[in-house]
JSON list of C-alpha atoms in Angstrom, two decimals:
[
{"chain": "K", "resi": 1037, "resn": "ALA", "atom": "CA", "xyz": [5.07, 67.54, 9.94]},
{"chain": "K", "resi": 1038, "resn": "GLN", "atom": "CA", "xyz": [7.42, 67.17, 7.27]},
{"chain": "K", "resi": 1039, "resn": "LYS", "atom": "CA", "xyz": [9.54, 63.65, 7.83]},
{"chain": "K", "resi": 1040, "resn": "VAL", "atom": "CA", "xyz": [12.66, 61.98, 4.94]},
{"chain": "K", "resi": 1041, "resn": "THR", "atom": "CA", "xyz": [13.77, 58.83, 5.46]},
{"chain": "K", "resi": 1042, "resn": "GLN", "atom": "CA", "xyz": [16.60, 57.56, 4.11]},
{"chain": "K", "resi": 1043, "resn": "ALA", "atom": "CA", "xyz": [16.47, 53.89, 4.07]},
{"chain": "K", "resi": 1044, "resn": "GLN", "atom": "CA", "xyz": [19.36, 53.01, 2.80]},
{"chain": "K", "resi": 1045, "resn": "THR", "atom": "CA", "xyz": [22.18, 53.49, 6.04]},
{"chain": "K", "resi": 1046, "resn": "GLU", "atom": "CA", "xyz": [25.75, 52.44, 4.31]},
{"chain": "K", "resi": 1047, "resn": "ILE", "atom": "CA", "xyz": [26.35, 51.58, 0.51]},
{"chain": "K", "resi": 1048, "resn": "SER", "atom": "CA", "xyz": [29.85, 50.51, -0.49]},
{"chain": "K", "resi": 1049, "resn": "VAL", "atom": "CA", "xyz": [30.06, 50.09, -4.41]},
{"chain": "K", "resi": 1050, "resn": "VAL", "atom": "CA", "xyz": [34.01, 49.73, -6.29]},
{"chain": "K", "resi": 1051, "resn": "GLU", "atom": "CA", "xyz": [34.73, 52.39, -8.85]},
{"chain": "K", "resi": 1052, "resn": "LYS", "atom": "CA", "xyz": [32.73, 52.92, -11.87]},
{"chain": "K", "resi": 1053, "resn": "GLU", "atom": "CA", "xyz": [30.00, 51.51, -10.37]},
{"chain": "K", "resi": 1054, "resn": "ASP", "atom": "CA", "xyz": [26.28, 53.67, -10.63]},
{"chain": "K", "resi": 1055, "resn": "VAL", "atom": "CA", "xyz": [24.76, 53.43, -7.74]},
{"chain": "K", "resi": 1056, "resn": "THR", "atom": "CA", "xyz": [21.57, 55.14, -6.49]},
{"chain": "K", "resi": 1057, "resn": "LEU", "atom": "CA", "xyz": [20.38, 56.80, -3.40]},
{"chain": "K", "resi": 1058, "resn": "ASP", "atom": "CA", "xyz": [17.26, 56.88, -2.04]},
{"chain": "K", "resi": 1059, "resn": "CYS", "atom": "CA", "xyz": [14.96, 59.53, -0.61]},
{"chain": "K", "resi": 1060, "resn": "VAL", "atom": "CA", "xyz": [10.81, 59.12, 0.55]},
{"chain": "K", "resi": 1061, "resn": "TYR", "atom": "CA", "xyz": [9.21, 62.01, 1.89]},
{"chain": "K", "resi": 1062, "resn": "GLU", "atom": "CA", "xyz": [5.94, 62.78, 3.94]},
{"chain": "K", "resi": 1063, "resn": "THR", "atom": "CA", "xyz": [4.47, 66.06, 3.62]},
{"chain": "K", "resi": 1064, "resn": "ARG", "atom": "CA", "xyz": [0.98, 67.69, 3.53]},
{"chain": "K", "resi": 1065, "resn": "ASP", "atom": "CA", "xyz": [2.19, 71.33, 2.49]},
{"chain": "K", "resi": 1066, "resn": "THR", "atom": "CA", "xyz": [1.71, 71.51, -1.67]},
{"chain": "K", "resi": 1067, "resn": "THR", "atom": "CA", "xyz": [4.77, 73.67, -2.30]},
{"chain": "K", "resi": 1068, "resn": "TYR", "atom": "CA", "xyz": [7.36, 72.14, -0.54]},
{"chain": "K", "resi": 1069, "resn": "TYR", "atom": "CA", "xyz": [11.44, 71.98, -1.42]},
{"chain": "K", "resi": 1070, "resn": "LEU", "atom": "CA", "xyz": [13.62, 69.27, -1.93]},
{"chain": "K", "resi": 1071, "resn": "PHE", "atom": "CA", "xyz": [17.60, 69.35, -1.32]},
{"chain": "K", "resi": 1072, "resn": "TRP", "atom": "CA", "xyz": [20.55, 66.64, -1.34]},
{"chain": "K", "resi": 1073, "resn": "TYR", "atom": "CA", "xyz": [23.27, 67.40, 0.43]},
{"chain": "K", "resi": 1074, "resn": "LYS", "atom": "CA", "xyz": [27.20, 65.84, 0.20]},
{"chain": "K", "resi": 1075, "resn": "GLN", "atom": "CA", "xyz": [29.11, 65.60, 3.54]},
{"chain": "K", "resi": 1076, "resn": "PRO", "atom": "CA", "xyz": [32.59, 64.75, 2.88]},
{"chain": "K", "resi": 1077, "resn": "PRO", "atom": "CA", "xyz": [35.00, 63.13, 5.72]},
{"chain": "K", "resi": 1078, "resn": "SER", "atom": "CA", "xyz": [36.13, 66.93, 6.36]},
{"chain": "K", "resi": 1079, "resn": "GLY", "atom": "CA", "xyz": [32.42, 67.80, 7.59]},
{"chain": "K", "resi": 1080, "resn": "GLU", "atom": "CA", "xyz": [31.59, 71.14, 6.06]},
{"chain": "K", "resi": 1081, "resn": "LEU", "atom": "CA", "xyz": [27.98, 70.29, 3.83]},
{"chain": "K", "resi": 1082, "resn": "VAL", "atom": "CA", "xyz": [28.05, 70.65, 0.30]},
{"chain": "K", "resi": 1083, "resn": "PHE", "atom": "CA", "xyz": [24.97, 71.97, -1.62]},
{"chain": "K", "resi": 1084, "resn": "LEU", "atom": "CA", "xyz": [23.87, 69.40, -4.63]},
{"chain": "K", "resi": 1085, "resn": "ILE", "atom": "CA", "xyz": [21.20, 70.43, -5.84]},
{"chain": "K", "resi": 1086, "resn": "ARG", "atom": "CA", "xyz": [17.26, 71.85, -4.82]},
{"chain": "K", "resi": 1087, "resn": "ARG", "atom": "CA", "xyz": [13.61, 71.12, -6.60]},
{"chain": "K", "resi": 1088, "resn": "ASN", "atom": "CA", "xyz": [10.40, 72.63, -5.85]},
{"chain": "K", "resi": 1089, "resn": "SER", "atom": "CA", "xyz": [7.46, 70.90, -6.02]},
{"chain": "K", "resi": 1090, "resn": "PHE", "atom": "CA", "xyz": [6.03, 71.84, -8.79]},
{"chain": "K", "resi": 1091, "resn": "ASP", "atom": "CA", "xyz": [8.30, 70.76, -10.91]},
{"chain": "K", "resi": 1092, "resn": "GLU", "atom": "CA", "xyz": [8.83, 67.31, -11.50]},
{"chain": "K", "resi": 1093, "resn": "GLN", "atom": "CA", "xyz": [11.15, 67.39, -14.28]},
{"chain": "K", "resi": 1094, "resn": "ASN", "atom": "CA", "xyz": [14.01, 64.96, -13.95]},
{"chain": "K", "resi": 1095, "resn": "GLU", "atom": "CA", "xyz": [18.31, 66.26, -13.75]},
{"chain": "K", "resi": 1096, "resn": "ILE", "atom": "CA", "xyz": [21.30, 65.87, -14.65]},
{"chain": "K", "resi": 1097, "resn": "SER", "atom": "CA", "xyz": [24.78, 67.61, -13.82]},
{"chain": "K", "resi": 1098, "resn": "GLY", "atom": "CA", "xyz": [27.65, 65.78, -15.35]},
{"chain": "K", "resi": 1099, "resn": "ARG", "atom": "CA", "xyz": [27.80, 62.50, -13.33]},
{"chain": "K", "resi": 1100, "resn": "TYR", "atom": "CA", "xyz": [24.86, 62.56, -11.16]},
{"chain": "K", "resi": 1101, "resn": "SER", "atom": "CA", "xyz": [21.43, 62.97, -11.31]},
{"chain": "K", "resi": 1102, "resn": "TRP", "atom": "CA", "xyz": [17.76, 63.00, -9.90]},
{"chain": "K", "resi": 1103, "resn": "ASN", "atom": "CA", "xyz": [14.14, 61.30, -10.22]},
{"chain": "K", "resi": 1104, "resn": "PHE", "atom": "CA", "xyz": [11.88, 63.31, -8.98]},
{"chain": "K", "resi": 1105, "resn": "GLN", "atom": "CA", "xyz": [8.54, 61.79, -9.00]},
{"chain": "K", "resi": 1106, "resn": "LYS", "atom": "CA", "xyz": [5.38, 63.08, -6.70]},
{"chain": "K", "resi": 1107, "resn": "SER", "atom": "CA", "xyz": [4.11, 60.14, -6.51]},
{"chain": "K", "resi": 1108, "resn": "THR", "atom": "CA", "xyz": [5.83, 58.15, -5.01]},
{"chain": "K", "resi": 1109, "resn": "SER", "atom": "CA", "xyz": [7.06, 60.97, -3.11]},
{"chain": "K", "resi": 1110, "resn": "SER", "atom": "CA", "xyz": [10.56, 60.35, -3.46]},
{"chain": "K", "resi": 1111, "resn": "PHE", "atom": "CA", "xyz": [13.71, 62.16, -4.51]},
{"chain": "K", "resi": 1112, "resn": "ASN", "atom": "CA", "xyz": [16.60, 59.65, -5.46]},
{"chain": "K", "resi": 1113, "resn": "PHE", "atom": "CA", "xyz": [20.29, 60.30, -6.35]},
{"chain": "K", "resi": 1114, "resn": "THR", "atom": "CA", "xyz": [22.00, 58.43, -9.09]},
{"chain": "K", "resi": 1115, "resn": "ILE", "atom": "CA", "xyz": [25.67, 58.80, -9.31]},
{"chain": "K", "resi": 1116, "resn": "THR", "atom": "CA", "xyz": [26.77, 57.19, -12.10]},
{"chain": "K", "resi": 1117, "resn": "ALA", "atom": "CA", "xyz": [30.44, 56.04, -12.84]},
{"chain": "K", "resi": 1118, "resn": "SER", "atom": "CA", "xyz": [31.09, 56.22, -8.97]},
{"chain": "K", "resi": 1119, "resn": "GLN", "atom": "CA", "xyz": [34.54, 58.13, -8.02]},
{"chain": "K", "resi": 1120, "resn": "VAL", "atom": "CA", "xyz": [36.68, 57.32, -4.64]},
{"chain": "K", "resi": 1121, "resn": "VAL", "atom": "CA", "xyz": [36.26, 61.18, -4.38]},
{"chain": "K", "resi": 1122, "resn": "ASP", "atom": "CA", "xyz": [32.25, 60.22, -4.39]},
{"chain": "K", "resi": 1123, "resn": "SER", "atom": "CA", "xyz": [32.97, 58.88, -0.71]},
{"chain": "K", "resi": 1124, "resn": "ALA", "atom": "CA", "xyz": [30.71, 60.57, 1.87]},
{"chain": "K", "resi": 1125, "resn": "VAL", "atom": "CA", "xyz": [27.30, 61.44, 3.73]},
{"chain": "K", "resi": 1126, "resn": "TYR", "atom": "CA", "xyz": [24.28, 62.09, 1.66]},
{"chain": "K", "resi": 1127, "resn": "PHE", "atom": "CA", "xyz": [21.19, 63.66, 2.84]},
{"chain": "K", "resi": 1128, "resn": "CYS", "atom": "CA", "xyz": [18.45, 64.18, 1.64]},
{"chain": "K", "resi": 1129, "resn": "ALA", "atom": "CA", "xyz": [16.17, 67.26, 3.16]},
{"chain": "K", "resi": 1130, "resn": "SER", "atom": "CA", "xyz": [12.79, 69.14, 3.13]},
{"chain": "K", "resi": 1131, "resn": "ALA", "atom": "CA", "xyz": [11.73, 72.47, 4.04]},
{"chain": "K", "resi": 1132, "resn": "ASN", "atom": "CA", "xyz": [7.51, 73.25, 3.08]},
{"chain": "K", "resi": 1133, "resn": "GLN", "atom": "CA", "xyz": [8.71, 76.72, 2.18]},
{"chain": "K", "resi": 1134, "resn": "ALA", "atom": "CA", "xyz": [10.95, 78.70, 1.47]},
{"chain": "K", "resi": 1135, "resn": "GLY", "atom": "CA", "xyz": [13.10, 80.52, 3.67]},
{"chain": "K", "resi": 1136, "resn": "THR", "atom": "CA", "xyz": [11.76, 78.07, 7.25]},
{"chain": "K", "resi": 1137, "resn": "ALA", "atom": "CA", "xyz": [14.60, 75.65, 8.22]},
{"chain": "K", "resi": 1138, "resn": "LEU", "atom": "CA", "xyz": [15.56, 71.76, 6.90]},
{"chain": "K", "resi": 1139, "resn": "ILE", "atom": "CA", "xyz": [14.95, 68.33, 7.77]},
{"chain": "K", "resi": 1140, "resn": "PHE", "atom": "CA", "xyz": [16.77, 66.23, 7.28]},
{"chain": "K", "resi": 1141, "resn": "GLY", "atom": "CA", "xyz": [16.77, 62.57, 7.07]},
{"chain": "K", "resi": 1142, "resn": "LYS", "atom": "CA", "xyz": [19.11, 60.84, 8.28]},
{"chain": "K", "resi": 1143, "resn": "GLY", "atom": "CA", "xyz": [21.91, 60.38, 5.59]},
{"chain": "K", "resi": 1144, "resn": "THR", "atom": "CA", "xyz": [23.33, 57.66, 3.49]},
{"chain": "K", "resi": 1145, "resn": "THR", "atom": "CA", "xyz": [27.37, 56.52, 3.71]},
{"chain": "K", "resi": 1146, "resn": "LEU", "atom": "CA", "xyz": [28.68, 55.62, 0.52]},
{"chain": "K", "resi": 1147, "resn": "SER", "atom": "CA", "xyz": [32.18, 54.16, 0.25]},
{"chain": "K", "resi": 1148, "resn": "VAL", "atom": "CA", "xyz": [33.29, 53.93, -2.81]},
{"chain": "K", "resi": 1149, "resn": "SER", "atom": "CA", "xyz": [36.41, 52.21, -3.32]},
{"chain": "K", "resi": 1150, "resn": "SER", "atom": "CA", "xyz": [38.85, 51.70, -6.40]},
{"chain": "E", "resi": 824, "resn": "SER", "atom": "CA", "xyz": [24.12, 83.59, -2.33]},
{"chain": "E", "resi": 825, "resn": "ALA", "atom": "CA", "xyz": [25.46, 83.66, 1.28]},
{"chain": "E", "resi": 826, "resn": "VAL", "atom": "CA", "xyz": [29.41, 83.30, 2.26]},
{"chain": "E", "resi": 827, "resn": "ILE", "atom": "CA", "xyz": [28.70, 82.29, 5.83]},
{"chain": "E", "resi": 828, "resn": "SER", "atom": "CA", "xyz": [31.89, 82.30, 8.03]},
{"chain": "E", "resi": 829, "resn": "GLN", "atom": "CA", "xyz": [31.89, 80.20, 11.57]},
{"chain": "E", "resi": 830, "resn": "LYS", "atom": "CA", "xyz": [34.41, 80.71, 14.31]},
{"chain": "E", "resi": 831, "resn": "PRO", "atom": "CA", "xyz": [36.23, 79.04, 15.38]},
{"chain": "E", "resi": 832, "resn": "SER", "atom": "CA", "xyz": [36.08, 75.55, 13.57]},
{"chain": "E", "resi": 833, "resn": "ARG", "atom": "CA", "xyz": [37.20, 72.65, 16.35]},
{"chain": "E", "resi": 834, "resn": "ASP", "atom": "CA", "xyz": [37.14, 73.32, 19.83]},
{"chain": "E", "resi": 835, "resn": "ILE", "atom": "CA", "xyz": [37.85, 70.76, 22.50]},
{"chain": "E", "resi": 836, "resn": "CYS", "atom": "CA", "xyz": [36.52, 72.24, 25.92]},
{"chain": "E", "resi": 837, "resn": "GLN", "atom": "CA", "xyz": [36.75, 70.72, 30.05]},
{"chain": "E", "resi": 838, "resn": "ARG", "atom": "CA", "xyz": [33.14, 69.57, 30.66]},
{"chain": "E", "resi": 839, "resn": "GLY", "atom": "CA", "xyz": [31.20, 72.37, 32.97]},
{"chain": "E", "resi": 840, "resn": "THR", "atom": "CA", "xyz": [32.57, 75.24, 30.60]},
{"chain": "E", "resi": 841, "resn": "SER", "atom": "CA", "xyz": [31.32, 77.00, 27.76]},
{"chain": "E", "resi": 842, "resn": "LEU", "atom": "CA", "xyz": [31.56, 77.74, 24.18]},
{"chain": "E", "resi": 843, "resn": "THR", "atom": "CA", "xyz": [30.16, 80.42, 22.25]},
{"chain": "E", "resi": 844, "resn": "ILE", "atom": "CA", "xyz": [30.44, 79.86, 18.49]},
{"chain": "E", "resi": 845, "resn": "GLN", "atom": "CA", "xyz": [30.08, 82.76, 16.44]},
{"chain": "E", "resi": 846, "resn": "CYS", "atom": "CA", "xyz": [28.25, 83.29, 12.47]},
{"chain": "E", "resi": 847, "resn": "GLN", "atom": "CA", "xyz": [28.89, 85.61, 10.36]},
{"chain": "E", "resi": 848, "resn": "VAL", "atom": "CA", "xyz": [26.98, 86.62, 6.35]},
{"chain": "E", "resi": 849, "resn": "ASP", "atom": "CA", "xyz": [28.09, 88.55, 4.58]},
{"chain": "E", "resi": 850, "resn": "SER", "atom": "CA", "xyz": [24.60, 89.50, 3.79]},
{"chain": "E", "resi": 851, "resn": "GLN", "atom": "CA", "xyz": [21.40, 90.60, 5.96]},
{"chain": "E", "resi": 852, "resn": "VAL", "atom": "CA", "xyz": [18.85, 88.13, 6.12]},
{"chain": "E", "resi": 853, "resn": "THR", "atom": "CA", "xyz": [15.73, 88.27, 8.63]},
{"chain": "E", "resi": 854, "resn": "MET", "atom": "CA", "xyz": [16.37, 84.58, 9.64]},
{"chain": "E", "resi": 855, "resn": "MET", "atom": "CA", "xyz": [19.50, 82.18, 10.69]},
{"chain": "E", "resi": 856, "resn": "PHE", "atom": "CA", "xyz": [18.83, 78.42, 11.89]},
{"chain": "E", "resi": 857, "resn": "TRP", "atom": "CA", "xyz": [21.70, 76.83, 14.38]},
{"chain": "E", "resi": 858, "resn": "TYR", "atom": "CA", "xyz": [21.78, 73.05, 14.10]},
{"chain": "E", "resi": 859, "resn": "ARG", "atom": "CA", "xyz": [23.84, 69.63, 15.44]},
{"chain": "E", "resi": 860, "resn": "GLN", "atom": "CA", "xyz": [24.84, 67.57, 14.34]},
{"chain": "E", "resi": 861, "resn": "GLN", "atom": "CA", "xyz": [26.15, 64.41, 17.22]},
{"chain": "E", "resi": 862, "resn": "PRO", "atom": "CA", "xyz": [28.61, 62.07, 15.67]},
{"chain": "E", "resi": 863, "resn": "GLY", "atom": "CA", "xyz": [27.31, 59.74, 13.37]},
{"chain": "E", "resi": 864, "resn": "GLN", "atom": "CA", "xyz": [23.75, 61.15, 13.07]},
{"chain": "E", "resi": 865, "resn": "SER", "atom": "CA", "xyz": [21.91, 63.54, 10.95]},
{"chain": "E", "resi": 866, "resn": "LEU", "atom": "CA", "xyz": [21.53, 67.20, 11.40]},
{"chain": "E", "resi": 867, "resn": "THR", "atom": "CA", "xyz": [19.02, 68.59, 13.96]},
{"chain": "E", "resi": 868, "resn": "LEU", "atom": "CA", "xyz": [17.50, 71.86, 14.53]},
{"chain": "E", "resi": 869, "resn": "ILE", "atom": "CA", "xyz": [18.22, 73.26, 17.28]},
{"chain": "E", "resi": 870, "resn": "ALA", "atom": "CA", "xyz": [16.47, 76.83, 17.37]},
{"chain": "E", "resi": 871, "resn": "THR", "atom": "CA", "xyz": [15.92, 79.80, 14.63]},
{"chain": "E", "resi": 872, "resn": "ALA", "atom": "CA", "xyz": [16.83, 83.05, 15.26]},
{"chain": "E", "resi": 873, "resn": "ASN", "atom": "CA", "xyz": [15.27, 86.51, 14.12]},
{"chain": "E", "resi": 874, "resn": "GLN", "atom": "CA", "xyz": [16.87, 89.53, 14.43]},
{"chain": "E", "resi": 875, "resn": "GLY", "atom": "CA", "xyz": [15.70, 91.43, 17.98]},
{"chain": "E", "resi": 876, "resn": "SER", "atom": "CA", "xyz": [13.45, 88.71, 19.06]},
{"chain": "E", "resi": 877, "resn": "GLU", "atom": "CA", "xyz": [14.34, 85.83, 20.87]},
{"chain": "E", "resi": 878, "resn": "ALA", "atom": "CA", "xyz": [15.23, 82.83, 19.24]},
{"chain": "E", "resi": 879, "resn": "THR", "atom": "CA", "xyz": [12.78, 80.18, 19.35]},
{"chain": "E", "resi": 880, "resn": "TYR", "atom": "CA", "xyz": [13.77, 76.80, 20.45]},
{"chain": "E", "resi": 881, "resn": "GLU", "atom": "CA", "xyz": [13.18, 73.18, 19.27]},
{"chain": "E", "resi": 882, "resn": "SER", "atom": "CA", "xyz": [11.31, 70.46, 21.12]},
{"chain": "E", "resi": 883, "resn": "GLY", "atom": "CA", "xyz": [14.33, 69.41, 23.23]},
{"chain": "E", "resi": 884, "resn": "PHE", "atom": "CA", "xyz": [16.51, 72.52, 23.14]},
{"chain": "E", "resi": 885, "resn": "VAL", "atom": "CA", "xyz": [16.70, 74.96, 25.31]},
{"chain": "E", "resi": 886, "resn": "ILE", "atom": "CA", "xyz": [18.04, 78.64, 26.78]},
{"chain": "E", "resi": 887, "resn": "ASP", "atom": "CA", "xyz": [20.15, 78.05, 29.33]},
{"chain": "E", "resi": 888, "resn": "LYS", "atom": "CA", "xyz": [21.60, 75.30, 27.71]},
{"chain": "E", "resi": 889, "resn": "PHE", "atom": "CA", "xyz": [21.71, 76.85, 24.20]},
{"chain": "E", "resi": 890, "resn": "PRO", "atom": "CA", "xyz": [21.74, 80.97, 24.79]},
{"chain": "E", "resi": 891, "resn": "ILE", "atom": "CA", "xyz": [21.45, 82.84, 20.86]},
{"chain": "E", "resi": 892, "resn": "SER", "atom": "CA", "xyz": [22.18, 86.16, 20.76]},
{"chain": "E", "resi": 893, "resn": "ARG", "atom": "CA", "xyz": [20.86, 87.99, 17.14]},
{"chain": "E", "resi": 894, "resn": "PRO", "atom": "CA", "xyz": [22.47, 91.52, 17.55]},
{"chain": "E", "resi": 895, "resn": "ASN", "atom": "CA", "xyz": [21.78, 92.58, 13.59]},
{"chain": "E", "resi": 896, "resn": "LEU", "atom": "CA", "xyz": [21.17, 91.05, 10.29]},
{"chain": "E", "resi": 897, "resn": "THR", "atom": "CA", "xyz": [23.96, 89.40, 9.78]},
{"chain": "E", "resi": 898, "resn": "PHE", "atom": "CA", "xyz": [25.59, 87.85, 12.79]},
{"chain": "E", "resi": 899, "resn": "SER", "atom": "CA", "xyz": [24.99, 85.42, 15.19]},
{"chain": "E", "resi": 900, "resn": "THR", "atom": "CA", "xyz": [26.69, 83.87, 18.43]},
{"chain": "E", "resi": 901, "resn": "LEU", "atom": "CA", "xyz": [24.73, 79.83, 19.75]},
{"chain": "E", "resi": 902, "resn": "THR", "atom": "CA", "xyz": [26.77, 79.32, 22.81]},
{"chain": "E", "resi": 903, "resn": "VAL", "atom": "CA", "xyz": [27.07, 75.91, 24.58]},
{"chain": "E", "resi": 904, "resn": "SER", "atom": "CA", "xyz": [26.76, 76.03, 28.25]},
{"chain": "E", "resi": 905, "resn": "ASN", "atom": "CA", "xyz": [28.07, 73.62, 31.63]},
{"chain": "E", "resi": 906, "resn": "MET", "atom": "CA", "xyz": [29.15, 71.41, 28.82]},
{"chain": "E", "resi": 907, "resn": "SER", "atom": "CA", "xyz": [29.43, 67.35, 28.98]},
{"chain": "E", "resi": 908, "resn": "PRO", "atom": "CA", "xyz": [31.04, 64.56, 26.26]},
{"chain": "E", "resi": 909, "resn": "GLU", "atom": "CA", "xyz": [27.30, 64.79, 25.34]},
{"chain": "E", "resi": 910, "resn": "ASP", "atom": "CA", "xyz": [27.65, 68.21, 23.70]},
{"chain": "E", "resi": 911, "resn": "SER", "atom": "CA", "xyz": [30.44, 66.37, 21.40]},
{"chain": "E", "resi": 912, "resn": "SER", "atom": "CA", "xyz": [29.03, 67.35, 17.86]},
{"chain": "E", "resi": 913, "resn": "ILE", "atom": "CA", "xyz": [29.33, 68.92, 14.97]},
{"chain": "E", "resi": 914, "resn": "TYR", "atom": "CA", "xyz": [27.52, 72.62, 15.50]},
{"chain": "E", "resi": 915, "resn": "LEU", "atom": "CA", "xyz": [26.29, 74.29, 11.49]},
{"chain": "E", "resi": 916, "resn": "CYS", "atom": "CA", "xyz": [25.09, 77.78, 11.49]},
{"chain": "E", "resi": 917, "resn": "SER", "atom": "CA", "xyz": [21.93, 78.46, 8.24]},
{"chain": "E", "resi": 918, "resn": "VAL", "atom": "CA", "xyz": [20.60, 80.62, 6.49]},
{"chain": "E", "resi": 919, "resn": "ASN", "atom": "CA", "xyz": [18.69, 81.11, 3.88]},
{"chain": "E", "resi": 920, "resn": "GLY", "atom": "CA", "xyz": [19.03, 83.06, 0.69]},
{"chain": "E", "resi": 921, "resn": "GLN", "atom": "CA", "xyz": [18.03, 86.19, -1.09]},
{"chain": "E", "resi": 922, "resn": "GLY", "atom": "CA", "xyz": [15.95, 87.37, -4.28]},
{"chain": "E", "resi": 923, "resn": "ARG", "atom": "CA", "xyz": [16.86, 84.74, -6.29]},
{"chain": "E", "resi": 924, "resn": "TRP", "atom": "CA", "xyz": [18.89, 82.69, -3.84]},
{"chain": "E", "resi": 925, "resn": "HIS", "atom": "CA", "xyz": [15.59, 82.92, -1.36]},
{"chain": "E", "resi": 926, "resn": "THR", "atom": "CA", "xyz": [14.97, 79.00, -1.53]},
{"chain": "E", "resi": 927, "resn": "GLU", "atom": "CA", "xyz": [18.44, 77.57, -0.95]},
{"chain": "E", "resi": 928, "resn": "ALA", "atom": "CA", "xyz": [19.64, 77.50, 2.59]},
{"chain": "E", "resi": 929, "resn": "PHE", "atom": "CA", "xyz": [23.41, 78.14, 3.33]},
{"chain": "E", "resi": 930, "resn": "PHE", "atom": "CA", "xyz": [25.39, 76.23, 6.11]},
{"chain": "E", "resi": 931, "resn": "GLY", "atom": "CA", "xyz": [28.72, 77.78, 7.19]},
{"chain": "E", "resi": 932, "resn": "GLN", "atom": "CA", "xyz": [32.09, 75.62, 7.88]},
{"chain": "E", "resi": 933, "resn": "GLY", "atom": "CA", "xyz": [30.92, 73.70, 11.13]},
{"chain": "E", "resi": 934, "resn": "THR", "atom": "CA", "xyz": [32.02, 73.65, 14.47]},
{"chain": "E", "resi": 935, "resn": "ARG", "atom": "CA", "xyz": [33.69, 70.30, 15.21]},
{"chain": "E", "resi": 936, "resn": "LEU", "atom": "CA", "xyz": [33.29, 70.56, 19.56]},
{"chain": "E", "resi": 937, "resn": "THR", "atom": "CA", "xyz": [34.85, 67.56, 22.00]},
{"chain": "E", "resi": 938, "resn": "VAL", "atom": "CA", "xyz": [33.89, 68.01, 25.21]},
{"chain": "E", "resi": 939, "resn": "VAL", "atom": "CA", "xyz": [36.68, 66.26, 27.53]}
]
């Protein structure tokens, strides 16, 4: 069975600090998909990224970057120069194949203060 | 991509009553998923709804409590029956994209339910 672990429950940083959110996944499948979502206080889920198991390239999108390492079963998310608007709950999730439901980690609450 | 409209966005209900949540997708999809997010918790899958067949429920969720309808490929409803304060949660509808978006998971804006 799949499992996603986000060991960090809460993180507090000051604006402009860099912050990394950890995600460790477990799966027996050779093909799987990993996701990151942001949930601001308003409650909606905002899609950030999807990564396929066969694509270990790291990705950068503005201040966001993701480090996918199959050797350690990790898919970590880094926010560079954090801003107050980054304050939210961040969820890491996985799916064992396209078109199936997601398994979510418990989430990491990020608080960025000015 | 897929755009999901979920109604109502929030509601406050009396215990013992039922609430039906609607989920409308702007394209035809095979499977629709219903999740629950209890306060301060992560998302938990309630059930998977396929058009033309009964929904498949996850462990801990039963049809009598959470009946689901899936009358066509763009619409589904989730009913929370005989509500108690423990049912206070955000309920989210989700679908997977089609075509080049088939590995994407899209979510409705959620229904924030408070049971008093």
